[in-house]
XYZ file of C-alpha atoms in Angstrom:
598
model
C -28.895 -11.659 14.996
C -26.511 -9.587 17.094
C -23.147 -7.819 16.938
C -20.309 -8.060 19.476
C -20.933 -4.420 20.377
C -24.613 -5.038 21.161
C -23.754 -8.065 23.272
C -21.157 -6.001 25.151
C -23.793 -3.340 25.823
C -26.123 -5.985 27.262
C -23.412 -7.186 29.646
C -22.660 -3.663 30.855
C -26.226 -2.378 31.094
C -28.109 -5.547 32.052
C -25.383 -7.727 33.552
C -27.600 -9.146 36.317
C -30.134 -10.341 33.740
C -27.735 -12.085 31.330
C -28.345 -15.527 32.828
C -32.101 -15.189 32.361
C -31.958 -13.558 28.919
C -29.763 -16.350 27.513
C -31.044 -19.276 29.569
C -32.386 -21.054 26.454
C -29.326 -20.465 24.302
C -28.178 -23.658 22.554
C -26.068 -22.549 19.579
C -23.883 -19.587 18.635
C -23.243 -19.124 14.907
C -20.404 -16.868 13.721
C -20.597 -16.085 10.024
C -17.435 -15.119 8.097
C -15.306 -16.553 10.905
C -12.047 -15.700 9.141
C -12.843 -11.989 9.447
C -12.795 -12.289 13.260
C -9.678 -14.431 13.741
C -6.716 -12.450 15.023
C -8.568 -9.104 15.098
C -9.415 -6.840 18.015
C -13.138 -7.262 17.325
C -12.710 -11.012 17.054
C -10.970 -11.361 20.409
C -13.678 -9.168 21.962
C -16.352 -11.482 20.549
C -14.664 -14.629 21.859
C -14.096 -12.998 25.244
C -17.802 -12.134 25.382
C -18.725 -15.737 24.565
C -16.468 -16.971 27.369
C -18.032 -14.464 29.760
C -21.477 -15.625 28.642
C -20.635 -19.274 29.333
C -19.225 -18.242 32.721
C -22.599 -16.734 33.645
C -24.564 -19.703 32.236
C -22.195 -22.187 33.951
C -22.182 -24.358 30.814
C -20.641 -24.474 27.386
C -22.673 -23.466 24.354
C -22.006 -25.018 20.944
C -20.113 -22.572 18.702
C -20.459 -22.878 14.928
C -18.127 -20.978 12.617
C -18.859 -20.488 8.913
C -16.328 -19.410 6.278
C -15.332 -20.020 2.687
C -11.752 -18.786 3.140
C -9.970 -20.707 5.891
C -6.614 -22.182 4.966
C -6.004 -24.189 8.152
C -9.075 -25.711 9.770
C -7.144 -26.685 12.900
C -6.125 -23.072 13.574
C -9.667 -21.927 12.853
C -11.123 -24.481 15.276
C -8.634 -23.432 17.963
C -9.531 -19.794 17.387
C -13.231 -20.598 17.736
C -12.645 -22.302 21.090
C -9.112 -22.273 22.393
C -9.462 -24.766 25.269
C -9.053 -28.454 24.585
C -12.073 -29.575 26.613
C -14.204 -30.032 23.479
C -13.114 -31.730 20.259
C -14.219 -29.719 17.231
C -16.092 -31.185 14.298
C -15.066 -29.877 10.868
C -17.559 -30.073 7.997
C -16.231 -29.328 4.507
C -18.330 -28.603 1.434
C -16.258 -29.225 -1.685
C -18.868 -28.020 -4.150
C -17.193 -26.822 -7.306
C -19.153 -23.562 -7.448
C -19.739 -21.480 -10.527
C -17.535 -21.199 -13.584
C -14.603 -18.800 -13.242
C -13.585 -16.455 -16.046
C -10.340 -14.599 -15.344
C -7.946 -12.287 -17.154
C -4.699 -10.558 -16.169
C -4.215 -7.328 -18.099
C -0.791 -5.704 -18.200
C -0.242 -1.936 -18.195
C 2.809 0.258 -18.004
C 2.674 2.499 -14.960
C 2.340 6.218 -15.662
C 2.875 9.233 -13.465
C 0.094 8.933 -10.847
C -0.424 12.691 -10.909
C -0.681 12.871 -14.695
C -3.589 14.890 -16.082
C -3.142 13.332 -19.525
C -6.181 11.190 -20.282
C -4.101 9.078 -22.656
C -2.158 7.873 -19.608
C -5.347 6.742 -17.892
C -5.407 3.433 -19.760
C -6.880 1.384 -16.934
C -9.649 3.893 -16.304
C -10.492 4.019 -20.005
C -10.696 0.228 -20.181
C -12.892 0.112 -17.066
C -15.281 2.632 -18.614
C -15.407 0.795 -21.916
C -15.854 -2.667 -20.365
C -17.955 -2.127 -17.258
C -20.246 0.746 -18.142
C -23.914 -0.269 -18.346
C -23.633 -3.016 -15.709
C -23.000 -3.273 -11.970
C -19.495 -4.290 -10.922
C -17.020 -3.988 -8.054
C -13.583 -2.423 -8.536
C -11.067 -2.963 -5.731
C -8.378 -0.307 -5.950
C -6.403 -0.703 -2.706
C -5.776 2.545 -0.866
C -8.338 5.256 -0.163
C -6.244 7.673 -2.204
C -6.251 5.365 -5.222
C -10.012 4.861 -4.879
C -10.613 8.614 -4.930
C -8.239 9.229 -7.837
C -9.853 6.509 -9.973
C -13.379 7.652 -9.131
C -12.487 11.218 -10.067
C -10.873 10.192 -13.351
C -13.788 7.976 -14.369
C -16.233 10.747 -13.550
C -14.228 13.172 -15.689
C -13.892 10.739 -18.609
C -17.636 10.051 -18.471
C -18.300 13.777 -18.621
C -15.987 14.243 -21.589
C -17.756 11.428 -23.444
C -21.170 12.866 -22.567
C -22.403 9.785 -20.722
C -23.852 9.510 -17.181
C -21.341 8.722 -14.435
C -21.747 5.180 -13.110
C -18.551 5.001 -11.000
C -18.568 5.902 -7.290
C -16.063 5.588 -4.412
C -16.608 3.488 -1.284
C -14.179 3.512 1.671
C -14.173 3.889 5.432
C -13.451 7.618 5.476
C -16.646 8.467 3.616
C -19.725 9.363 5.640
C -22.141 6.592 6.544
C -24.831 8.262 4.433
C -22.689 8.227 1.282
C -21.659 4.609 1.776
C -25.203 3.419 2.439
C -26.574 5.320 -0.554
C -24.136 3.512 -2.847
C -24.870 0.141 -1.211
C -28.613 0.695 -1.694
C -28.114 1.641 -5.350
C -26.169 -1.601 -5.879
C -28.737 -3.712 -4.069
C -31.743 -2.168 -5.818
C -30.190 -2.928 -9.202
C -32.251 -0.314 -11.017
C -29.244 1.654 -12.310
C -25.848 0.471 -13.566
C -23.477 1.009 -10.646
C -19.742 0.480 -10.340
C -18.341 0.751 -6.808
C -14.637 1.578 -6.512
C -13.647 0.326 -3.062
C -10.860 -0.480 -0.638
C -11.658 -3.632 1.352
C -14.958 -2.237 2.646
C -17.114 -4.271 0.242
C -15.374 -7.631 0.669
C -17.961 -9.100 3.004
C -20.772 -8.461 5.427
C -22.772 -5.997 3.299
C -25.747 -7.051 1.182
C -25.264 -5.403 -2.207
C -27.088 -7.900 -4.378
C -25.576 -9.311 -7.566
C -22.701 -7.850 -9.546
C -21.528 -8.988 -12.962
C -17.793 -8.923 -12.356
C -14.950 -7.959 -10.050
C -11.955 -5.852 -11.076
C -8.754 -5.903 -9.035
C -6.327 -2.999 -9.513
C -2.845 -4.306 -8.810
C -1.936 -7.825 -7.763
C -4.044 -9.459 -5.030
C -2.013 -9.672 -1.830
C -4.357 -12.124 -0.088
C -5.976 -15.212 -1.601
C -8.602 -15.204 1.151
C -9.487 -11.604 0.317
C -9.538 -12.394 -3.396
C -11.931 -15.288 -2.838
C -14.204 -13.050 -0.793
C -14.218 -10.395 -3.504
C -14.793 -12.928 -6.259
C -17.692 -14.418 -4.293
C -19.634 -11.216 -4.996
C -19.789 -12.164 -8.685
C -21.597 -15.068 -10.380
C -24.411 -15.425 -7.862
C -27.261 -15.273 -10.346
C -28.313 -18.627 -11.830
C -25.588 -20.164 -13.966
C -23.715 -16.876 -14.461
C -19.926 -17.257 -14.223
C -17.717 -15.452 -11.724
C -15.667 -12.897 -13.665
C -12.349 -11.498 -12.428
C -10.115 -8.962 -14.160
C -6.732 -8.131 -12.631
C -5.001 -4.983 -13.835
C -1.250 -5.425 -13.277
C 0.897 -2.309 -13.465
C 4.628 -2.370 -14.208
C 7.268 0.352 -14.391
C 8.774 1.358 -17.750
C 12.231 -0.212 -18.031
C 15.492 1.602 -18.713
C 19.121 0.520 -18.707
C 19.295 1.539 -15.039
C 16.079 -0.076 -13.841
C 16.545 -1.956 -10.532
C 15.930 -5.664 -10.229
C 12.702 -4.986 -8.296
C 11.226 -3.462 -11.471
C 12.792 -5.914 -13.929
C 11.220 -8.879 -12.123
C 7.734 -7.594 -13.073
C 6.464 -8.492 -9.616
C 2.903 -7.216 -9.963
C 2.275 -9.481 -12.958
C 4.010 -12.487 -11.410
C 2.101 -12.066 -8.154
C -1.162 -11.870 -10.117
C -0.364 -15.122 -11.933
C 0.678 -16.772 -8.652
C -2.571 -15.663 -7.003
C -4.671 -17.167 -9.793
C -2.755 -20.451 -9.637
C -3.405 -20.668 -5.885
C -7.037 -19.660 -6.376
C -7.583 -22.456 -8.902
C -5.936 -24.951 -6.522
C -8.327 -23.763 -3.767
C -5.378 -22.836 -1.569
C -5.912 -20.203 1.096
C -3.815 -18.549 3.800
C -4.032 -20.034 7.270
C -5.691 -17.669 9.743
C -3.219 -15.976 12.066
C -3.860 -16.281 15.773
C -1.901 -15.849 19.005
C -1.474 -12.080 19.418
C -1.569 -10.427 22.859
C -4.377 -7.929 22.125
C -3.477 -5.735 25.099
C -5.768 -2.929 23.934
C -8.800 -5.226 23.922
C -7.701 -6.823 27.206
C -7.654 -3.329 28.731
C -11.211 -2.826 27.470
C -12.398 -6.172 28.829
C -10.969 -5.393 32.269
C -12.950 -2.141 32.274
C -16.073 -3.890 30.966
C -16.013 -6.625 33.622
C -15.505 -4.128 36.421
C -18.331 -2.003 35.000
C -20.556 -5.091 34.804
C -19.966 -6.289 38.387
C -19.140 -2.976 40.056
C -15.682 -4.234 41.032
C -13.493 -7.354 40.830
C -10.290 -8.668 42.349
C -7.163 -9.022 40.240
C -7.081 -12.848 40.609
C -10.739 -13.089 39.504
C -10.064 -10.926 36.459
C -7.019 -13.002 35.489
C -8.880 -16.279 35.964
C -11.888 -15.233 33.877
C -10.054 -13.365 31.095
C -6.756 -15.244 30.779
C -7.074 -18.687 32.367
C -10.607 -19.497 31.198
C -11.009 -16.667 28.705
C -9.449 -15.737 25.384
C -6.253 -13.942 26.495
C -4.245 -17.096 27.197
C -1.099 -15.608 25.679
C -0.909 -13.070 28.517
C 0.930 -14.582 31.490
C 0.363 -13.567 35.095
C 3.375 -11.259 35.257
C 2.357 -9.325 32.157
C -1.239 -9.096 33.390
C -0.081 -7.631 36.713
C 2.029 -5.040 34.860
C -1.010 -4.157 32.745
C -3.201 -3.637 35.830
C -0.541 -1.484 37.493
C -0.282 0.644 34.371
C -4.080 1.015 34.234
C -4.005 2.230 37.820
C -1.039 4.563 37.362
C -1.296 8.334 37.633
C -0.723 8.544 33.870
C -3.727 6.356 33.048
C -6.151 6.545 35.995
C -8.320 3.825 34.505
C -8.443 1.837 37.765
C -8.245 2.377 41.486
C -8.138 -0.100 44.366
C -10.512 -0.258 47.325
C -9.343 -1.007 50.853
C -10.431 -4.632 50.503
C -8.316 -5.026 47.375
C -11.157 -4.889 44.849
C -10.390 -3.055 41.627
C -12.783 -0.239 40.732
C -13.026 2.105 37.779
C -10.835 5.157 38.203
C -11.651 8.707 37.193
C -10.697 8.216 33.553
C -12.064 4.658 33.491
C -15.486 5.861 34.637
C -15.546 8.534 31.971
C -14.573 6.048 29.227
C -17.076 3.399 30.322
C -19.915 5.931 30.250
C -19.213 7.018 26.675
C -21.432 5.903 23.810
C -18.501 4.330 21.937
C -17.263 2.221 24.862
C -18.678 -0.994 23.410
C -16.530 -0.734 20.270
C -12.953 -1.986 20.744
C -11.575 -1.196 17.320
C -10.915 2.151 15.729
C -9.358 3.491 12.569
C -5.619 3.558 13.350
C -4.175 6.925 14.234
C -2.607 8.814 11.389
C 0.707 10.633 11.448
C 1.304 13.753 9.395
C 4.079 13.300 6.824
C 6.296 16.373 6.389
C 9.251 17.188 4.169
C 11.091 20.466 4.573
C 8.214 21.881 6.617
C 5.684 21.035 3.883
C 2.848 18.597 4.681
C 2.642 15.741 2.173
C -0.334 13.918 3.705
C -1.067 11.308 6.386
C 0.207 7.791 6.979
C -1.262 5.117 9.245
C 0.329 4.483 12.636
C 0.274 0.792 11.641
C 3.202 1.547 9.335
C 5.649 1.040 12.259
C 8.271 3.339 10.752
C 11.779 3.845 12.121
C 14.413 6.505 11.234
C 16.479 5.827 8.080
C 13.835 3.470 6.749
C 12.520 4.055 3.254
C 8.856 4.629 2.543
C 6.819 5.009 -0.627
C 4.365 7.873 -0.378
C 2.540 10.129 -2.835
C 4.015 8.248 -5.784
C 7.704 8.551 -4.855
C 10.328 7.268 -2.450
C 11.400 8.983 0.766
C 13.748 8.257 3.630
C 12.431 8.653 7.178
C 14.439 11.327 8.975
C 12.561 11.397 12.276
C 9.380 10.049 13.904
C 7.835 12.327 16.533
C 5.354 10.096 18.387
C 4.157 12.939 20.615
C 3.347 15.375 17.793
C 2.403 12.446 15.510
C 4.655 13.684 12.719
C 6.900 11.710 10.356
C 9.627 13.867 8.816
C 11.039 12.589 5.541
C 13.600 13.655 2.967
C 13.573 12.797 -0.756
C 15.408 9.572 -1.540
C 17.218 8.764 -4.746
C 16.539 5.639 -6.703
C 14.251 5.204 -9.668
C 10.578 4.354 -9.657
C 9.308 2.866 -6.378
C 8.570 -0.872 -6.324
C 4.934 -1.864 -6.484
C 4.685 -3.160 -2.924
C 6.651 -3.641 0.274
C 6.213 -5.399 3.597
C 5.717 -2.373 5.813
C 2.365 -1.030 6.908
C 0.258 -2.613 4.202
C -1.825 -5.771 3.805
C 0.342 -8.759 4.590
C 1.578 -11.172 1.946
C 1.819 -14.797 3.055
C 4.819 -17.095 2.746
C 2.648 -19.296 0.513
C 2.000 -16.555 -2.039
C 5.692 -15.626 -2.197
C 6.624 -19.291 -2.623
C 4.171 -19.552 -5.518
C 5.699 -16.423 -7.078
C 9.081 -18.150 -7.075
C 7.481 -21.213 -8.672
C 6.063 -18.963 -11.415
C 9.526 -17.492 -12.062
C 11.066 -20.954 -12.320
C 8.265 -22.311 -14.477
C 8.043 -21.961 -18.252
C 4.338 -22.770 -18.490
C 2.292 -20.089 -20.238
C -0.498 -18.187 -18.544
C -3.261 -18.214 -21.176
C -5.441 -15.892 -19.085
C -2.938 -13.033 -19.558
C -3.484 -10.487 -22.328
C -0.541 -9.822 -24.720
C 0.947 -7.134 -22.438
C 0.571 -9.417 -19.419
C 2.292 -12.280 -21.247
C 5.144 -9.954 -22.221
C 5.586 -8.777 -18.627
C 5.572 -12.390 -17.409
C 8.252 -13.340 -19.925
C 10.366 -10.308 -18.991
C 10.114 -11.191 -15.311
C 11.176 -14.777 -15.900
C 14.126 -13.677 -18.024
C 15.244 -11.200 -15.347
C 15.019 -13.953 -12.723
C 17.130 -16.315 -14.841
C 19.729 -13.727 -15.896
C 20.240 -12.713 -12.245
C 20.876 -16.404 -11.393
C 18.173 -16.260 -8.740
C 17.473 -19.938 -9.368
C 20.937 -20.615 -7.868
C 21.646 -17.770 -5.453
C 19.559 -15.695 -3.045
C 21.702 -12.579 -3.333
C 22.484 -10.129 -6.139
C 24.952 -7.232 -6.333
C 24.599 -4.479 -8.901
C 25.148 -0.723 -9.116
C 26.716 -0.591 -5.640
C 23.514 -2.016 -4.203
C 22.963 -5.415 -2.599
C 19.713 -7.326 -3.018
C 18.792 -10.248 -0.805
C 16.056 -12.686 -1.779
C 14.778 -14.493 1.327
C 11.529 -15.527 -0.438
C 9.490 -14.815 2.677
C 6.074 -13.341 3.351
C 5.674 -9.842 4.764
C 5.976 -10.659 8.467
C 9.216 -12.637 8.356
C 10.688 -10.408 5.661
C 9.963 -7.345 7.812
C 11.610 -9.056 10.789
C 14.695 -9.733 8.672
C 14.799 -6.091 7.534
C 14.642 -4.814 11.105
C 17.274 -7.349 12.168
C 19.659 -6.153 9.446
C 19.027 -2.524 10.371
C 20.317 -3.188 13.889
C 23.849 -3.360 12.472
C 25.811 -0.119 12.033
C 26.232 1.035 8.442
C 23.361 -1.076 7.078
C 20.062 0.252 5.737
C 17.690 -2.472 4.563
C 14.266 -2.003 2.987
C 11.708 -4.334 1.470
C 11.400 -4.119 -2.316
C 8.760 -6.684 -3.095
C 10.243 -10.158 -2.785
C 13.700 -8.599 -2.414
C 15.397 -6.723 0.404
C 17.481 -3.844 -0.884
C 20.534 -3.217 1.302
C 22.640 -0.076 1.243
C 25.914 -1.041 2.886
C 29.539 -1.808 2.190
C 29.721 -5.403 0.985
C 32.188 -6.240 3.740
C 29.847 -4.826 6.395
C 26.944 -6.832 4.963
C 28.971 -10.055 4.902
C 30.068 -9.455 8.492
C 26.469 -8.836 9.574
C 25.211 -11.993 7.836
C 27.990 -14.062 9.439
C 27.084 -12.775 12.896
C 23.357 -13.342 12.259
C 24.010 -16.906 11.102
C 26.111 -17.613 14.198
C 24.143 -15.896 16.968
C 20.638 -17.062 16.221
C 17.365 -15.134 15.806
C 17.074 -11.595 17.184
C 15.448 -10.578 20.457
C 12.037 -9.268 19.395
C 11.948 -6.838 22.318
C 15.102 -5.178 20.947
C 13.472 -4.887 17.536
C 10.272 -3.474 19.039
C 12.198 -0.917 21.104
C 13.435 0.762 17.917
C 9.918 1.333 16.579
C 8.608 4.805 17.356
C 5.034 4.473 16.061
C 3.817 2.047 18.714
C 0.205 3.182 19.260
C -2.313 1.913 16.738
C -5.227 0.494 18.784
C -7.970 2.203 20.757
C -6.521 1.830 24.284
C -2.818 1.993 23.417
C -2.637 5.598 24.630
C -3.113 4.356 28.218
C -0.351 1.736 27.991
C 3.359 2.170 28.638
C 6.005 1.807 25.941
C 7.253 -1.307 27.731
C 3.840 -2.983 27.427
C 3.527 -1.898 23.804
C 6.981 -3.347 23.101
C 5.780 -6.679 24.469
C 2.800 -6.522 22.112
C 4.884 -5.549 19.082
C 7.459 -8.216 19.857
C 4.737 -10.866 19.845
C 2.471 -9.553 17.076
C 4.670 -7.780 14.536
C 7.757 -9.984 14.264
C 8.313 -13.620 13.306
C 11.787 -15.187 13.393
C 10.799 -18.756 12.614
C 13.422 -20.284 10.326
C 15.205 -16.955 9.751
C 18.606 -18.228 10.825
C 18.527 -20.921 8.123
C 17.358 -18.317 5.587
C 20.335 -16.118 6.520
C 22.726 -19.050 6.113
C 21.340 -19.731 2.628
C 21.661 -16.066 1.634
C 25.180 -15.889 3.056
C 26.280 -18.800 0.865
C 25.576 -16.613 -2.177
C 27.590 -13.681 -0.872
């Protein structure tokens, strides 16, 4: 039983003994394989396994285990990218335990409200879950803290012990482990309100049910969360989804009228019942982790030549998406005066530079991932809070923060400040495609199927059924079954019916044209532009083909989100963003379809 970080430490500290220590190794088992695919930690692990086989001079059987892999071929390729060994895929189609599910509909209230009557979800959670152990997934850290505080206060007002506690990555290790132990011991009723920190990998024993606040954005994540319930004997798995919708007025935008949170919840359940799951995403450049592995190999051997590094890490290793030219540019940047990670000996061998030596001697060197940097959000000189550098914001883009909508005025990447101004326009939509957990093309496609379907959803409560009916009526009245564009109140709405990655690419592509400001509003893209300018832009997009991803990446100011990004040049980071953040597949045909409705 070992972690990637511990294995890395063994390579660095005891590199000459690796062949002896692992001479009898026959099998490598990776549990929860899906959690490693496409991540910095995952590529580090696979790189370590390749380095291990290089030392042993033989291949070792790799076994990946997971209950949430949508494409077994991609998973097998991620487990071992070379084609020298044909993978064997073993599927267990056991039906599993009974599933009890409900979608509950609620009208969204002011998130800052101190009126307990507006805390309907919290009151229902207290009434339903108190006295048992359950998991409540609330999304953001802020939402986790707000819900935990409200439930504590309601419990106090009712004179009952508090059984609701927060769990997220920003809490101290001691607080997290104390809650995990309380859950595992099972001596006291315990309800953990969490982000994604309790999805997998932590032994917390049995819980009675799982509550999901807001629509699930990932079927794989939902299956992981649901797997925490129904483990005891013949007990069913119980899932409650709390869908929140905006109150409607005569001026409500289409994003609110479509009741997207409810429809996405219904779509997620339909996919869950069909045992559908997102395909794992693979193929990123992972330049931050590649930088780390270069340092680690040089630390292990005392020095290496550039060709040897490229052969072991990129030709035979896990960074096959990095070509020779890009690798050379990376090494030159690492050896630049700005970085000083590497230096070159007279015989051409690469050695650790001044900064590289200092980094490799630190206690946290073996860990390649880190919590993304946070930028301070300011408006009129007043600090509103922090936002993750993963948000990839650009000037004039819209962002939802602290319960309202803002327009980005400026992004200062040096001072790590995002300056915003208040933006007009109703209640913010419930989700967008920027800087949050990705939504797959498959989930969006199922949402459209729900809109076009008239079948009831018997697992919805009366409010949920009403929201579903309202959403379907809004879809029909806007003729979205015939056209992928809508014009109302001097605002254009485009409906590409794409997942987050391709929808975000389309937004950035539109924003390259003068006079156009496009933002994701759930399944829609809201466009502020003269109709003639929009039609001209769509005609040019349909004629010229997909955009150059490097041009899109150049416009992004918040480029640094991984541990070693601070040592890389903007040009290298643009290459990474162009490959990892954007996806133009099929976009030209999508644009042609949208244009036909304009």
